[in-house]
XYZ file of C-alpha atoms in Angstrom:
375
model
C 123.685 84.790 -3.821
C 125.476 83.404 -6.884
C 124.335 80.254 -8.689
C 127.588 78.492 -7.752
C 127.021 79.307 -4.071
C 123.462 77.978 -4.248
C 124.660 74.755 -5.879
C 127.291 74.249 -3.148
C 124.669 74.765 -0.456
C 122.253 72.403 -2.169
C 124.745 69.535 -2.345
C 125.940 70.159 1.218
C 129.408 71.507 0.557
C 130.838 73.498 3.425
C 131.245 77.165 2.547
C 133.945 78.828 4.571
C 134.417 82.570 4.426
C 137.655 84.067 5.651
C 136.135 87.539 5.872
C 135.598 88.908 9.401
C 132.046 89.542 10.530
C 133.055 92.929 11.915
C 134.390 95.358 9.313
C 137.127 97.713 10.526
C 137.585 99.356 7.121
C 135.332 102.378 7.891
C 137.447 103.162 10.979
C 140.670 102.755 9.004
C 139.340 104.990 6.227
C 138.431 107.663 8.793
C 142.058 107.620 9.950
C 143.214 108.021 6.335
C 140.977 111.043 5.630
C 143.674 113.605 6.604
C 145.809 112.310 3.711
C 143.245 113.513 1.186
C 144.265 117.185 1.382
C 147.960 116.751 0.429
C 147.026 114.259 -2.297
C 144.495 116.678 -3.786
C 146.976 119.554 -3.587
C 149.648 117.464 -5.339
C 147.232 116.632 -8.160
C 146.194 120.273 -8.541
C 149.793 121.564 -8.590
C 150.783 118.833 -11.075
C 147.952 119.869 -13.389
C 148.876 123.552 -13.093
C 152.556 122.754 -13.708
C 151.820 120.591 -16.731
C 149.524 123.157 -18.335
C 152.001 125.947 -17.495
C 154.938 124.264 -19.228
C 152.809 123.408 -22.239
C 151.706 127.057 -22.572
C 154.907 128.878 -21.529
C 157.676 126.630 -22.930
C 155.695 124.858 -25.624
C 156.408 121.417 -24.109
C 154.598 118.267 -25.155
C 152.191 116.796 -22.619
C 154.595 114.007 -21.560
C 157.586 116.393 -21.261
C 155.440 118.835 -19.301
C 154.375 116.111 -16.870
C 157.995 115.034 -16.423
C 159.203 118.613 -15.888
C 156.405 119.293 -13.372
C 157.115 116.114 -11.428
C 160.813 116.674 -10.754
C 160.356 120.409 -10.279
C 157.592 119.834 -7.735
C 159.673 117.252 -5.817
C 162.901 119.319 -6.059
C 164.874 116.323 -7.341
C 167.126 118.230 -9.796
C 167.334 119.741 -13.282
C 169.111 119.225 -16.580
C 167.064 116.438 -18.110
C 165.133 118.774 -20.443
C 165.461 122.352 -21.683
C 165.778 124.356 -18.437
C 168.832 126.368 -19.709
C 166.680 127.959 -22.416
C 163.721 128.885 -20.178
C 162.167 132.289 -20.699
C 161.922 134.717 -17.781
C 158.282 133.740 -17.296
C 159.265 130.064 -17.340
C 161.921 130.669 -14.668
C 159.473 132.498 -12.394
C 156.902 129.760 -12.920
C 159.475 127.044 -12.100
C 160.590 128.781 -8.877
C 156.960 129.170 -7.800
C 156.364 125.481 -8.512
C 159.412 124.544 -6.435
C 158.192 126.525 -3.415
C 154.736 125.022 -3.818
C 156.231 121.511 -3.843
C 158.281 122.194 -0.719
C 155.214 123.568 1.095
C 153.053 120.574 0.185
C 155.830 118.173 1.224
C 156.142 119.934 4.599
C 152.353 119.778 5.161
C 152.222 116.101 4.159
C 155.004 115.105 6.561
C 153.237 116.940 9.389
C 149.949 115.187 8.641
C 151.607 111.748 8.509
C 153.394 112.314 11.822
C 150.186 113.551 13.455
C 148.121 110.577 12.262
C 150.727 108.032 13.365
C 151.489 109.708 16.710
C 147.964 110.671 17.786
C 145.721 108.326 15.811
C 144.929 104.633 15.978
C 145.850 103.663 12.413
C 148.585 101.205 13.405
C 146.434 99.627 16.132
C 143.499 99.279 13.737
C 145.736 97.671 11.105
C 147.001 95.126 13.651
C 143.468 94.386 14.826
C 142.275 93.963 11.236
C 144.987 91.357 10.574
C 143.986 89.562 13.788
C 140.287 89.516 12.787
C 141.126 87.952 9.425
C 143.056 85.188 11.219
C 140.149 84.594 13.625
C 137.679 84.479 10.730
C 139.365 81.295 9.466
C 138.693 79.421 12.719
C 135.952 76.807 12.929
C 134.693 74.865 15.982
C 136.882 76.965 18.268
C 136.224 78.155 21.820
C 135.791 81.764 22.873
C 137.421 82.186 26.309
C 136.194 85.273 28.141
C 138.103 87.253 30.779
C 141.812 86.811 31.347
C 143.062 85.537 34.704
C 145.181 82.669 36.007
C 142.415 80.200 35.067
C 142.480 81.436 31.468
C 146.272 81.153 31.284
C 146.216 77.527 32.485
C 143.304 76.617 30.216
C 145.019 78.198 27.220
C 148.126 76.101 27.885
C 146.035 72.919 27.960
C 144.217 73.912 24.755
C 147.487 74.607 22.948
C 148.917 71.234 23.989
C 145.792 69.487 22.715
C 145.585 71.577 19.522
C 142.192 73.084 20.373
C 141.683 76.494 18.701
C 140.559 79.342 20.937
C 140.153 83.116 21.101
C 140.634 85.107 24.320
C 138.304 88.102 24.799
C 139.132 90.636 27.501
C 138.575 94.398 27.885
C 142.013 95.132 29.380
C 143.962 97.902 27.653
C 147.136 95.803 27.799
C 145.559 92.645 26.346
C 148.161 92.603 23.548
C 150.992 92.426 26.085
C 149.048 89.831 28.108
C 148.590 87.734 24.966
C 152.326 87.805 24.262
C 153.206 86.790 27.819
C 150.694 83.911 27.872
C 151.064 82.809 24.226
C 147.469 83.541 23.221
C 147.470 83.106 19.427
C 144.189 85.007 18.979
C 142.742 87.743 21.173
C 140.109 90.493 21.071
C 139.999 93.643 23.199
C 136.286 94.054 23.964
C 133.763 93.522 26.727
C 132.960 89.810 26.226
C 129.177 90.159 26.623
C 128.788 92.727 23.819
C 127.680 91.808 20.317
C 130.783 93.425 18.848
C 132.876 90.904 20.806
C 130.773 88.049 19.386
C 131.381 89.332 15.849
C 135.115 89.897 16.304
C 135.668 86.489 17.933
C 133.578 84.798 15.209
C 131.343 83.208 17.823
C 128.825 82.116 15.179
C 131.342 79.488 13.989
C 132.539 78.524 17.465
C 131.809 75.349 19.355
C 131.159 77.232 22.565
C 132.031 79.969 25.020
C 133.925 79.701 28.302
C 133.491 82.373 30.975
C 136.132 82.286 33.697
C 135.506 85.546 35.545
C 135.745 85.469 39.327
C 132.779 87.849 39.403
C 129.534 85.895 39.080
C 127.723 88.895 37.553
C 130.145 88.811 34.603
C 129.424 85.122 34.072
C 125.672 85.635 34.344
C 125.719 88.491 31.816
C 127.821 86.517 29.374
C 125.659 83.385 29.573
C 122.480 85.385 28.975
C 124.051 87.286 26.066
C 125.379 84.133 24.382
C 122.025 82.356 24.676
C 120.255 85.393 23.187
C 122.779 85.588 20.346
C 122.299 81.872 19.773
C 118.545 82.402 19.253
C 119.179 85.297 16.877
C 121.425 83.073 14.768
C 118.939 80.195 14.872
C 121.770 77.700 15.254
C 122.377 74.676 17.460
C 123.129 75.505 21.118
C 126.595 76.659 22.079
C 128.490 74.692 24.697
C 128.790 77.152 27.583
C 131.240 76.431 30.394
C 131.703 78.663 33.411
C 133.300 78.725 36.835
C 131.801 79.467 40.232
C 133.219 80.200 43.653
C 130.430 78.496 45.643
C 128.001 75.641 45.166
C 125.103 78.109 45.262
C 126.632 80.102 42.402
C 127.101 76.865 40.454
C 123.384 76.049 40.734
C 122.396 79.577 39.671
C 124.631 79.519 36.590
C 123.280 76.117 35.536
C 119.712 77.386 35.839
C 120.578 80.412 33.718
C 121.832 78.256 30.856
C 125.409 77.132 31.483
C 125.995 73.562 30.293
C 128.929 72.932 32.619
C 129.937 74.825 35.750
C 133.105 74.125 37.708
C 132.997 75.124 41.379
C 136.692 75.723 42.025
C 136.725 75.280 45.840
C 134.602 72.130 45.610
C 136.783 70.665 42.877
C 139.946 71.400 44.842
C 138.458 69.870 47.992
C 137.562 66.665 46.150
C 141.032 66.417 44.634
C 142.794 66.990 47.940
C 140.475 64.498 49.642
C 141.299 61.864 47.020
C 145.012 62.492 47.527
C 144.654 62.203 51.304
C 142.663 58.959 51.153
C 144.626 57.326 48.307
C 148.096 58.930 48.061
C 149.316 56.347 45.563
C 146.533 57.337 43.125
C 147.520 61.006 43.213
C 148.680 61.259 39.607
C 146.080 59.055 37.901
C 144.102 61.938 36.433
C 147.206 63.813 35.329
C 148.735 60.762 33.696
C 145.693 59.251 31.985
C 143.027 61.939 31.492
C 144.699 65.360 31.332
C 147.984 64.383 29.731
C 148.423 64.999 26.009
C 148.479 61.895 23.793
C 147.346 59.765 26.712
C 146.641 56.071 25.987
C 143.432 56.258 28.024
C 140.547 58.679 27.519
C 137.067 59.114 28.979
C 134.020 60.494 27.206
C 130.210 60.467 27.317
C 128.088 59.567 24.300
C 124.394 60.403 24.016
C 122.074 57.615 22.837
C 119.532 59.004 20.370
C 115.992 57.704 19.984
C 116.705 56.213 16.552
C 119.950 54.502 17.582
C 120.104 50.755 16.970
C 121.426 50.167 20.519
C 118.154 51.256 22.180
C 116.592 48.392 24.196
C 119.717 46.270 23.649
C 121.965 44.847 26.370
C 125.432 46.329 26.867
C 127.085 43.037 25.962
C 125.407 43.145 22.518
C 127.653 46.067 21.522
C 130.879 44.035 21.915
C 132.857 47.256 22.459
C 135.343 45.710 24.860
C 136.122 42.770 22.554
C 136.424 44.741 19.325
C 137.582 48.238 20.314
C 139.028 47.791 23.820
C 136.423 50.287 25.088
C 134.494 49.779 28.319
C 131.223 51.308 29.520
C 131.801 52.213 33.167
C 128.648 54.241 33.761
C 125.186 55.091 32.453
C 123.296 58.327 33.130
C 119.579 57.725 32.652
C 117.268 60.326 31.108
C 115.950 61.359 34.548
C 119.479 61.832 35.912
C 120.031 58.532 37.732
C 123.618 57.311 37.401
C 124.419 53.589 37.185
C 128.057 52.851 37.947
C 129.864 49.808 36.594
C 126.757 48.398 34.845
C 126.530 44.689 34.125
C 126.581 43.290 30.608
C 122.874 42.472 30.859
C 121.923 46.102 31.583
C 119.401 47.435 29.050
C 120.282 50.628 27.157
C 117.376 53.085 27.195
C 116.745 56.008 24.878
C 118.151 59.470 25.708
C 120.696 58.097 28.163
C 124.425 58.795 28.260
C 127.078 56.085 28.185
C 130.382 56.822 29.923
C 133.145 55.262 27.814
C 136.748 54.572 28.800
C 139.431 53.553 26.335
C 141.814 54.957 23.750
C 140.861 58.113 21.844
C 140.732 56.175 18.600
C 138.617 53.404 20.117
C 136.146 55.858 21.689
C 135.790 57.741 18.401
C 134.898 54.490 16.590
C 132.550 53.446 19.410
C 130.648 56.750 19.159
C 130.140 56.254 15.436
C 128.804 52.724 16.017
C 126.417 53.830 18.776
C 125.054 56.700 16.658
C 124.161 54.401 13.742
C 120.464 53.776 13.064
C 121.038 50.224 11.834
C 123.110 47.517 13.447
C 126.482 47.006 11.698
C 126.855 43.687 9.904
C 130.040 42.785 11.801
C 128.336 43.009 15.229
């Protein structure tokens, strides 16, 4: 590690590397190995031609190199002293011309074979993709393509959230074009190679949306193991489940959030049936881009100044137009629509409603260790 790098780490500067964690260069070099033979042959023939013209026609080194080059490539004559060649020089030149034609024929065959039967072009495309992914920070790795992934990707793009789609399908490139995935990786999502290619170490979390619960289980276990190997803060892992039982199992295995699709749909349809006029509230105020109203939870740390204070002491509604509509206690008890005299305990979660800007400022205030002077 260089001294400059150590100094940047010591003062807390963020060091961002744009180099992929998985190096494709060895595979690309293996595809380029067949080109070595024609290149070596060209160098050998050029050396023989140069030395031959120096010895036979008494050329200078530079003239001999020039004569060998355009004789070998069959590009024409007349630039030097070909009309005065000796018989030996003529025979040598003809031999050099045939040698150049043969090497050119072999080289074209090798190039066609590598491009037609090899993976050089695919590896080059993948390498460019990995360099783009390596520049991402705090992104999400979305595993397994399906209709859920396509809808989620659309929401992420609208909200400018970076993401990488990982799927083992052979036609993932075509799928990415059809669904406008800016970054994608063709690998089994649970493998370490997929973690390296998707730059999971710099990601905010992983999202597994397979309809097969075994895929989700494998991915969750693999991500948690990789997390321990890195020694970093926990990833945010989100998954889907088809039944309530599957949801409980995935949560026990380490998923932070699990969405049970049938249950979620049933709740939404029930809300529409009971209150038809409120049908579009979520779409208009929570899921819509640039919405004037947002909802978010904030965790109250042990050293926060708000611990053991009443809700009304925060003055969030007066100053930031942000309301606390719920409190989740440390043991899981949820208090809805708490009164202003409700005491804030340590390790609880406050459910905030307001504008995105107001909630962002409220989170900063709540996470302070000392009470702000203006409150």
